[in-house]
Amino acid sequence: MLLRLLVPALLGLLAVPVVAASAYPSKPIRIVMTYPAGGSTDLVARLLANSLTEILGQQIVIDNRGGAGGIIGTEIAARAAPDGYTLLFGSSSVSINPLLQRKLPYNVERDFAPISLVVVNPQVLVAYPGLAANTIGELIKLARAHPGQINYASPGVGSPNHMGMELLKAMTGIDLVHVPYKGGGPAATDLIAGQVSLLFNSIPSVLPYMRSGRLKALAVGSAARSPAIPEIPTVAEAGVPGFEYATWYGLFAVAGTPQGIVARLNAAIAKALLAPELAQPLRAQGSEPRPTTPEDFARFIQVERARWERVVKATGLAGRVTRD
């Protein structure tokens, strides 16, 4: 008798996640963005949010929580309820920050469930027009002739842009001086003014300055040329075989979110990114749509972390970076 009473109750409990997933979403969804409004990361997030709003039938709200290299927003998302109504729009910093910080207020593997990679964003190495180098080969030759005399900007110590330049230094043996800024905007401003010589940055952020001649592009960091600037060679084909540096953005749920909800979001992201209405504007601004399964996204993050771990160890930055 007791068994006959317990079985329906247990089956009812097992059905709760299924019911929850089928009814999802029943209210607006918040995506925590770890950077301020107006940047290239924010632009991608808002384009995706607009498409997901139409697909899911609920408003997707972007909540900008910038600061501390993405740590502030990531911590806010980690503390949210695991119900699919608070998501994290993460970037390459998800892989890099744990390597640089001795202690973080969250653990990415423990606190988040990967949903899907969203885009891979090739970075372009741009230079002040007055720099006596127009190619990667010429830059390497110039830097070797003048070690420690050429500087480069980044949006901050430990930023993906910083790590990309450190990867280039490690693979070529050149000595460049790092000048960190509090954001990509100030870094680009000083590059245009000639206060610094080089900067790895996202294509949409610097494309207008390239076209006006206020900056010159030496190479793109991705494995293949960017459709947005196909005339610019990759670093690898310009003389540094094996070099690959691109930032990425992806969507995460809070750990413990029902698998049915994660699957629903994953399918919606794939549908959004494969539609020309979203894919075309993303590609036009230099981003490559890259939907994945949750499992493939988790593996991608592990590969990224291993790659950047080697760079961080080579720079001696492991565990020594502090964030404002």
mmCIF file of C-alpha atoms in Angstrom:
data_model
loop_
_atom_site.group_PDB
_atom_site.id
_atom_site.type_symbol
_atom_site.label_atom_id
_atom_site.label_comp_id
_atom_site.label_asym_id
_atom_site.label_seq_id
_atom_site.Cartn_x
_atom_site.Cartn_y
_atom_site.Cartn_z
ATOM 1 C CA MET A 1 0.000 0.000 0.000
ATOM 2 C CA LEU A 2 2.772 2.433 0.982
ATOM 3 C CA LEU A 3 4.633 1.720 -2.274
ATOM 4 C CA ARG A 4 1.487 2.381 -4.324
ATOM 5 C CA LEU A 5 1.150 5.745 -2.591
ATOM 6 C CA LEU A 6 4.808 6.711 -2.978
ATOM 7 C CA VAL A 7 5.251 5.905 -6.682
ATOM 8 C CA PRO A 8 2.772 8.535 -7.993
ATOM 9 C CA ALA A 9 4.278 11.131 -5.657
ATOM 10 C CA LEU A 10 7.818 10.407 -6.875
ATOM 11 C CA LEU A 11 6.727 10.510 -10.486
ATOM 12 C CA GLY A 12 5.116 13.855 -9.798
ATOM 13 C CA LEU A 13 8.370 15.235 -8.415
ATOM 14 C CA LEU A 14 10.325 14.001 -11.431
ATOM 15 C CA ALA A 15 7.872 15.732 -13.745
ATOM 16 C CA VAL A 16 8.352 19.174 -12.150
ATOM 17 C CA PRO A 17 11.442 20.164 -14.250
ATOM 18 C CA VAL A 18 9.669 19.030 -17.426
ATOM 19 C CA VAL A 19 6.611 21.119 -16.644
ATOM 20 C CA ALA A 20 8.794 24.079 -15.690
ATOM 21 C CA ALA A 21 10.707 23.832 -18.971
ATOM 22 C CA SER A 22 7.554 23.568 -21.076
ATOM 23 C CA ALA A 23 6.107 26.681 -19.447
ATOM 24 C CA TYR A 24 9.376 28.620 -19.805
ATOM 25 C CA PRO A 25 9.634 31.533 -20.206
ATOM 26 C CA SER A 26 6.602 32.993 -18.491
ATOM 27 C CA LYS A 27 8.178 36.375 -17.614
ATOM 28 C CA PRO A 28 11.017 38.649 -18.830
ATOM 29 C CA ILE A 29 14.571 37.285 -18.811
ATOM 30 C CA ARG A 30 17.550 39.274 -17.550
ATOM 31 C CA ILE A 31 20.949 38.940 -19.236
ATOM 32 C CA VAL A 32 23.749 40.285 -17.040
ATOM 33 C CA MET A 33 26.321 42.041 -19.222
ATOM 34 C CA THR A 34 29.768 42.338 -17.614
ATOM 35 C CA TYR A 35 30.725 45.478 -19.561
ATOM 36 C CA PRO A 36 29.241 48.990 -19.763
ATOM 37 C CA ALA A 37 26.678 49.934 -22.382
ATOM 38 C CA GLY A 38 27.837 51.142 -25.773
ATOM 39 C CA GLY A 39 30.801 48.854 -26.462
ATOM 40 C CA SER A 40 31.135 46.105 -29.044
ATOM 41 C CA THR A 41 30.307 43.392 -26.479
ATOM 42 C CA ASP A 42 27.147 45.230 -25.469
ATOM 43 C CA LEU A 43 26.163 45.622 -29.130
ATOM 44 C CA VAL A 44 26.349 41.866 -29.747
ATOM 45 C CA ALA A 45 24.358 41.153 -26.587
ATOM 46 C CA ARG A 46 21.591 43.573 -27.576
ATOM 47 C CA LEU A 47 21.351 42.219 -31.120
ATOM 48 C CA LEU A 48 20.996 38.713 -29.696
ATOM 49 C CA ALA A 49 18.489 39.876 -27.067
ATOM 50 C CA ASN A 50 16.260 41.408 -29.748
ATOM 51 C CA SER A 51 16.190 38.140 -31.686
ATOM 52 C CA LEU A 52 15.590 36.011 -28.584
ATOM 53 C CA THR A 53 12.705 38.265 -27.560
ATOM 54 C CA GLU A 54 10.930 37.399 -30.803
ATOM 55 C CA ILE A 55 11.743 33.680 -30.620
ATOM 56 C CA LEU A 56 10.888 33.139 -26.930
ATOM 57 C CA GLY A 57 7.941 35.536 -26.771
ATOM 58 C CA GLN A 58 9.238 37.297 -23.664
ATOM 59 C CA GLN A 59 11.201 40.512 -23.225
ATOM 60 C CA ILE A 60 14.966 40.028 -22.841
ATOM 61 C CA VAL A 61 16.477 42.778 -20.681
ATOM 62 C CA ILE A 62 20.194 43.627 -20.755
ATOM 63 C CA ASP A 63 21.524 44.518 -17.301
ATOM 64 C CA ASN A 64 24.924 46.219 -17.662
ATOM 65 C CA ARG A 65 27.116 45.524 -14.618
ATOM 66 C CA GLY A 66 30.603 46.491 -15.759
ATOM 67 C CA GLY A 67 33.727 46.746 -13.649
ATOM 68 C CA ALA A 68 36.706 44.775 -12.351
ATOM 69 C CA GLY A 69 37.349 43.060 -15.665
ATOM 70 C CA GLY A 70 33.943 41.374 -15.694
ATOM 71 C CA ILE A 71 34.129 40.056 -12.129
ATOM 72 C CA ILE A 72 31.357 42.280 -10.713
ATOM 73 C CA GLY A 73 28.721 41.224 -13.244
ATOM 74 C CA THR A 74 29.754 37.588 -13.113
ATOM 75 C CA GLU A 75 29.369 37.505 -9.328
ATOM 76 C CA ILE A 76 25.906 39.092 -9.558
ATOM 77 C CA ALA A 77 24.786 36.440 -12.041
ATOM 78 C CA ALA A 78 26.297 33.614 -9.963
ATOM 79 C CA ARG A 79 24.124 34.580 -6.979
ATOM 80 C CA ALA A 80 20.866 34.530 -8.963
ATOM 81 C CA ALA A 81 18.220 31.820 -8.707
ATOM 82 C CA PRO A 82 18.773 28.815 -11.028
ATOM 83 C CA ASP A 83 15.473 29.285 -12.839
ATOM 84 C CA GLY A 84 16.577 30.505 -16.269
ATOM 85 C CA TYR A 85 15.448 34.087 -15.686
ATOM 86 C CA THR A 86 18.943 35.446 -14.997
ATOM 87 C CA LEU A 87 21.636 34.610 -17.547
ATOM 88 C CA LEU A 88 25.265 35.678 -17.940
ATOM 89 C CA PHE A 89 26.664 37.085 -21.179
ATOM 90 C CA GLY A 90 30.247 36.002 -20.634
ATOM 91 C CA SER A 91 33.401 36.680 -22.632
ATOM 92 C CA SER A 92 36.993 35.487 -22.898
ATOM 93 C CA SER A 93 37.519 36.909 -19.400
ATOM 94 C CA VAL A 94 35.607 33.890 -18.080
ATOM 95 C CA SER A 95 38.634 31.792 -19.068
ATOM 96 C CA ILE A 96 41.298 34.346 -18.141
ATOM 97 C CA ASN A 97 40.210 35.810 -14.786
ATOM 98 C CA PRO A 98 40.563 32.565 -12.783
ATOM 99 C CA LEU A 99 44.173 32.359 -13.976
ATOM 100 C CA LEU A 100 45.003 35.895 -12.872
ATOM 101 C CA GLN A 101 43.172 36.152 -9.542
ATOM 102 C CA ARG A 102 44.213 34.359 -6.377
ATOM 103 C CA LYS A 103 40.618 34.419 -5.172
ATOM 104 C CA LEU A 104 37.361 35.052 -7.015
ATOM 105 C CA PRO A 105 33.880 35.406 -5.452
ATOM 106 C CA TYR A 106 32.617 32.647 -7.759
ATOM 107 C CA ASN A 107 33.768 29.482 -9.502
ATOM 108 C CA VAL A 108 32.847 29.343 -13.169
ATOM 109 C CA GLU A 109 32.727 25.542 -13.391
ATOM 110 C CA ARG A 110 30.723 25.205 -10.169
ATOM 111 C CA ASP A 111 28.385 28.196 -10.436
ATOM 112 C CA PHE A 112 27.427 28.279 -14.123
ATOM 113 C CA ALA A 113 25.941 25.991 -16.749
ATOM 114 C CA PRO A 114 27.164 26.725 -20.307
ATOM 115 C CA ILE A 115 24.317 27.238 -22.767
ATOM 116 C CA SER A 116 26.007 28.165 -26.048
ATOM 117 C CA LEU A 117 28.894 30.000 -27.576
ATOM 118 C CA VAL A 118 27.458 33.061 -29.355
ATOM 119 C CA VAL A 119 30.192 34.643 -31.486
ATOM 120 C CA VAL A 120 33.915 34.584 -32.026
ATOM 121 C CA ASN A 121 35.174 38.124 -32.430
ATOM 122 C CA PRO A 122 38.446 38.496 -34.394
ATOM 123 C CA GLN A 123 40.800 41.164 -33.122
ATOM 124 C CA VAL A 124 42.859 43.407 -35.367
ATOM 125 C CA LEU A 125 46.328 44.717 -34.526
ATOM 126 C CA VAL A 126 46.278 48.415 -35.337
ATOM 127 C CA ALA A 127 49.138 50.894 -35.206
ATOM 128 C CA TYR A 128 49.701 54.622 -35.122
ATOM 129 C CA PRO A 129 50.318 55.683 -38.741
ATOM 130 C CA GLY A 130 53.693 57.138 -37.780
ATOM 131 C CA LEU A 131 55.065 53.769 -36.653
ATOM 132 C CA ALA A 132 57.781 52.607 -39.069
ATOM 133 C CA ALA A 133 56.155 49.219 -39.652
ATOM 134 C CA ASN A 134 53.316 48.307 -41.998
ATOM 135 C CA THR A 135 53.350 44.533 -41.600
ATOM 136 C CA ILE A 136 53.896 42.001 -38.825
ATOM 137 C CA GLY A 137 57.277 41.136 -40.318
ATOM 138 C CA GLU A 138 58.341 44.778 -40.268
ATOM 139 C CA LEU A 139 57.069 45.158 -36.683
ATOM 140 C CA ILE A 140 59.102 42.174 -35.504
ATOM 141 C CA LYS A 141 62.217 43.503 -37.233
ATOM 142 C CA LEU A 142 61.696 46.986 -35.763
ATOM 143 C CA ALA A 143 61.052 45.656 -32.249
ATOM 144 C CA ARG A 144 64.171 43.487 -32.334
ATOM 145 C CA ALA A 145 66.238 46.478 -33.410
ATOM 146 C CA HIS A 146 64.752 48.610 -30.612
ATOM 147 C CA PRO A 147 63.915 46.275 -27.678
ATOM 148 C CA GLY A 148 61.774 47.844 -24.982
ATOM 149 C CA GLN A 149 61.275 51.058 -26.952
ATOM 150 C CA ILE A 150 57.927 50.332 -28.628
ATOM 151 C CA ASN A 151 54.806 50.376 -26.481
ATOM 152 C CA TYR A 152 51.311 49.017 -26.834
ATOM 153 C CA ALA A 153 48.004 49.872 -25.194
ATOM 154 C CA SER A 154 45.308 47.644 -23.727
ATOM 155 C CA PRO A 155 42.002 48.187 -21.876
ATOM 156 C CA GLY A 156 43.694 46.991 -18.690
ATOM 157 C CA VAL A 157 46.071 44.507 -17.109
ATOM 158 C CA GLY A 158 44.777 40.992 -17.654
ATOM 159 C CA SER A 159 42.280 42.000 -20.345
ATOM 160 C CA PRO A 160 42.015 39.681 -23.365
ATOM 161 C CA ASN A 161 43.641 42.457 -25.446
ATOM 162 C CA HIS A 162 46.612 42.471 -23.064
ATOM 163 C CA MET A 163 46.888 38.691 -23.210
ATOM 164 C CA GLY A 164 46.725 38.728 -27.029
ATOM 165 C CA MET A 165 49.749 41.019 -27.231
ATOM 166 C CA GLU A 166 51.589 38.960 -24.637
ATOM 167 C CA LEU A 167 50.930 35.879 -26.773
ATOM 168 C CA LEU A 168 52.462 37.676 -29.761
ATOM 169 C CA LYS A 169 55.488 38.660 -27.673
ATOM 170 C CA ALA A 170 55.945 35.111 -26.408
ATOM 171 C CA MET A 171 55.751 33.593 -29.894
ATOM 172 C CA THR A 172 58.134 36.088 -31.527
ATOM 173 C CA GLY A 173 60.521 36.914 -28.687
ATOM 174 C CA ILE A 174 60.060 40.665 -29.108
ATOM 175 C CA ASP A 175 60.130 43.127 -26.222
ATOM 176 C CA LEU A 176 57.193 45.579 -26.168
ATOM 177 C CA VAL A 177 56.158 47.799 -23.260
ATOM 178 C CA HIS A 178 52.599 47.460 -21.961
ATOM 179 C CA VAL A 179 50.603 50.634 -21.237
ATOM 180 C CA PRO A 180 47.288 49.701 -19.548
ATOM 181 C CA TYR A 181 44.206 51.933 -19.711
ATOM 182 C CA LYS A 182 40.826 51.816 -18.010
ATOM 183 C CA GLY A 183 38.914 50.777 -21.094
ATOM 184 C CA GLY A 184 39.301 50.344 -24.833
ATOM 185 C CA GLY A 185 38.027 53.848 -25.612
ATOM 186 C CA PRO A 186 40.831 55.739 -23.816
ATOM 187 C CA ALA A 187 43.391 53.293 -25.220
ATOM 188 C CA ALA A 188 42.213 53.912 -28.801
ATOM 189 C CA THR A 189 42.144 57.690 -28.223
ATOM 190 C CA ASP A 190 45.790 57.761 -27.156
ATOM 191 C CA LEU A 191 46.756 55.466 -30.031
ATOM 192 C CA ILE A 192 45.187 57.873 -32.534
ATOM 193 C CA ALA A 193 47.063 60.726 -30.845
ATOM 194 C CA GLY A 194 50.355 58.862 -31.092
ATOM 195 C CA GLN A 195 50.864 58.480 -27.343
ATOM 196 C CA VAL A 196 51.138 54.699 -27.853
ATOM 197 C CA SER A 197 52.096 52.694 -30.924
ATOM 198 C CA LEU A 198 49.994 49.512 -31.020
ATOM 199 C CA LEU A 199 46.683 48.077 -29.892
ATOM 200 C CA PHE A 200 44.843 44.788 -30.372
ATOM 201 C CA ASN A 201 41.132 45.666 -30.486
ATOM 202 C CA SER A 202 37.815 44.492 -31.888
ATOM 203 C CA ILE A 203 37.223 45.302 -35.536
ATOM 204 C CA PRO A 204 34.062 47.436 -35.102
ATOM 205 C CA SER A 205 35.790 49.579 -32.479
ATOM 206 C CA VAL A 206 38.602 50.680 -34.793
ATOM 207 C CA LEU A 207 37.218 50.164 -38.303
ATOM 208 C CA PRO A 208 36.135 53.821 -38.768
ATOM 209 C CA TYR A 209 39.646 54.997 -37.859
ATOM 210 C CA MET A 210 41.219 52.496 -40.227
ATOM 211 C CA ARG A 211 39.040 53.703 -43.081
ATOM 212 C CA SER A 212 39.820 57.356 -42.365
ATOM 213 C CA GLY A 213 43.568 56.694 -42.223
ATOM 214 C CA ARG A 214 43.919 57.664 -38.571
ATOM 215 C CA LEU A 215 45.042 54.106 -37.763
ATOM 216 C CA LYS A 216 46.645 51.406 -39.890
ATOM 217 C CA ALA A 217 45.957 47.700 -39.613
ATOM 218 C CA LEU A 218 48.900 45.294 -39.533
ATOM 219 C CA ALA A 219 47.058 41.964 -39.197
ATOM 220 C CA VAL A 220 44.070 40.163 -37.693
ATOM 221 C CA GLY A 221 44.605 37.694 -34.874
ATOM 222 C CA SER A 222 42.095 35.042 -35.936
ATOM 223 C CA ALA A 223 42.973 31.821 -37.745
ATOM 224 C CA ALA A 224 41.263 33.044 -40.929
ATOM 225 C CA ARG A 225 40.866 36.490 -42.433
ATOM 226 C CA SER A 226 37.848 38.483 -41.338
ATOM 227 C CA PRO A 227 35.058 38.973 -43.906
ATOM 228 C CA ALA A 228 34.743 42.534 -42.581
ATOM 229 C CA ILE A 229 38.332 43.376 -43.663
ATOM 230 C CA PRO A 230 39.369 40.570 -46.057
ATOM 231 C CA GLU A 231 42.309 42.568 -47.379
ATOM 232 C CA ILE A 232 44.109 42.374 -44.008
ATOM 233 C CA PRO A 233 46.226 39.209 -43.526
ATOM 234 C CA THR A 234 46.232 37.106 -40.385
ATOM 235 C CA VAL A 235 49.176 37.244 -37.996
ATOM 236 C CA ALA A 236 49.847 33.579 -38.806
ATOM 237 C CA GLU A 237 50.058 34.047 -42.561
ATOM 238 C CA ALA A 238 52.066 37.269 -42.107
ATOM 239 C CA GLY A 239 54.920 35.459 -40.409
ATOM 240 C CA VAL A 240 53.917 33.936 -37.034
ATOM 241 C CA PRO A 241 52.663 30.393 -37.792
ATOM 242 C CA GLY A 242 50.242 29.013 -35.210
ATOM 243 C CA PHE A 243 49.261 32.388 -33.786
ATOM 244 C CA GLU A 244 45.554 32.675 -33.033
ATOM 245 C CA TYR A 245 43.855 35.280 -30.891
ATOM 246 C CA ALA A 246 40.185 36.149 -30.938
ATOM 247 C CA THR A 247 37.765 37.070 -28.190
ATOM 248 C CA TRP A 248 34.478 35.243 -27.758
ATOM 249 C CA TYR A 249 31.088 35.800 -26.174
ATOM 250 C CA GLY A 250 28.762 33.138 -24.840
ATOM 251 C CA LEU A 251 25.633 32.682 -22.764
ATOM 252 C CA PHE A 252 25.511 30.917 -19.397
ATOM 253 C CA ALA A 253 22.733 29.898 -17.012
ATOM 254 C CA VAL A 254 23.124 29.615 -13.261
ATOM 255 C CA ALA A 255 24.209 26.116 -12.180
ATOM 256 C CA GLY A 256 21.211 23.998 -11.248
ATOM 257 C CA THR A 257 18.955 25.466 -13.934
ATOM 258 C CA PRO A 258 16.720 22.632 -15.242
ATOM 259 C CA GLN A 259 18.196 20.917 -18.291
ATOM 260 C CA GLY A 260 14.962 21.444 -20.197
ATOM 261 C CA ILE A 261 15.339 25.217 -19.838
ATOM 262 C CA VAL A 262 19.010 25.094 -20.883
ATOM 263 C CA ALA A 263 17.987 23.073 -23.954
ATOM 264 C CA ARG A 264 15.199 25.553 -24.776
ATOM 265 C CA LEU A 265 17.630 28.476 -24.592
ATOM 266 C CA ASN A 266 20.254 26.628 -26.614
ATOM 267 C CA ALA A 267 17.775 25.948 -29.410
ATOM 268 C CA ALA A 268 16.617 29.584 -29.385
ATOM 269 C CA ILE A 269 20.190 30.878 -29.629
ATOM 270 C CA ALA A 270 20.959 28.570 -32.559
ATOM 271 C CA LYS A 271 17.810 29.666 -34.357
ATOM 272 C CA ALA A 272 18.651 33.336 -33.772
ATOM 273 C CA LEU A 273 22.287 33.093 -34.894
ATOM 274 C CA LEU A 274 21.523 31.088 -38.025
ATOM 275 C CA ALA A 275 18.897 33.558 -39.214
ATOM 276 C CA PRO A 276 20.170 36.135 -41.768
ATOM 277 C CA GLU A 277 18.451 38.925 -39.813
ATOM 278 C CA LEU A 278 21.040 38.484 -37.034
ATOM 279 C CA ALA A 279 23.942 36.746 -38.785
ATOM 280 C CA GLN A 280 24.391 39.450 -41.418
ATOM 281 C CA PRO A 281 24.710 42.459 -39.068
ATOM 282 C CA LEU A 282 27.010 40.454 -36.800
ATOM 283 C CA ARG A 283 29.317 39.566 -39.684
ATOM 284 C CA ALA A 284 29.208 43.130 -40.995
ATOM 285 C CA GLN A 285 30.687 44.376 -37.723
ATOM 286 C CA GLY A 286 33.347 41.659 -37.626
ATOM 287 C CA SER A 287 31.746 38.991 -35.422
ATOM 288 C CA GLU A 288 31.344 35.381 -36.541
ATOM 289 C CA PRO A 289 28.180 33.622 -35.264
ATOM 290 C CA ARG A 290 29.149 30.317 -33.656
ATOM 291 C CA PRO A 291 26.221 28.464 -31.975
ATOM 292 C CA THR A 292 27.215 25.263 -30.172
ATOM 293 C CA THR A 293 25.737 22.608 -27.941
ATOM 294 C CA PRO A 294 26.180 23.167 -24.186
ATOM 295 C CA GLU A 295 28.670 20.273 -24.135
ATOM 296 C CA ASP A 296 30.756 21.712 -26.972
ATOM 297 C CA PHE A 297 30.733 25.124 -25.307
ATOM 298 C CA ALA A 298 32.014 23.593 -22.062
ATOM 299 C CA ARG A 299 34.844 21.878 -23.967
ATOM 300 C CA PHE A 300 35.634 25.128 -25.789
ATOM 301 C CA ILE A 301 36.045 26.929 -22.460
ATOM 302 C CA GLN A 302 38.434 24.249 -21.207
ATOM 303 C CA VAL A 303 40.587 24.564 -24.339
ATOM 304 C CA GLU A 304 40.609 28.351 -24.020
ATOM 305 C CA ARG A 305 41.646 28.177 -20.381
ATOM 306 C CA ALA A 306 44.524 25.818 -21.166
ATOM 307 C CA ARG A 307 45.735 28.097 -23.965
ATOM 308 C CA TRP A 308 45.679 31.236 -21.843
ATOM 309 C CA GLU A 309 47.215 29.448 -18.876
ATOM 310 C CA ARG A 310 50.422 29.057 -20.863
ATOM 311 C CA VAL A 311 50.437 32.766 -21.710
ATOM 312 C CA VAL A 312 49.701 33.844 -18.137
ATOM 313 C CA LYS A 313 52.538 31.690 -16.805
ATOM 314 C CA ALA A 314 54.920 33.141 -19.406
ATOM 315 C CA THR A 315 54.082 36.694 -18.314
ATOM 316 C CA GLY A 316 54.408 35.967 -14.596
ATOM 317 C CA LEU A 317 50.946 37.452 -13.973
ATOM 318 C CA ALA A 318 49.410 34.354 -12.410
ATOM 319 C CA GLY A 319 47.706 35.280 -9.141
ATOM 320 C CA ARG A 320 49.145 38.822 -9.126
ATOM 321 C CA VAL A 321 46.503 40.891 -10.907
ATOM 322 C CA THR A 322 44.179 43.131 -8.895
ATOM 323 C CA ARG A 323 41.028 44.737 -10.284
ATOM 324 C CA ASP A 324 39.698 48.214 -9.551
#
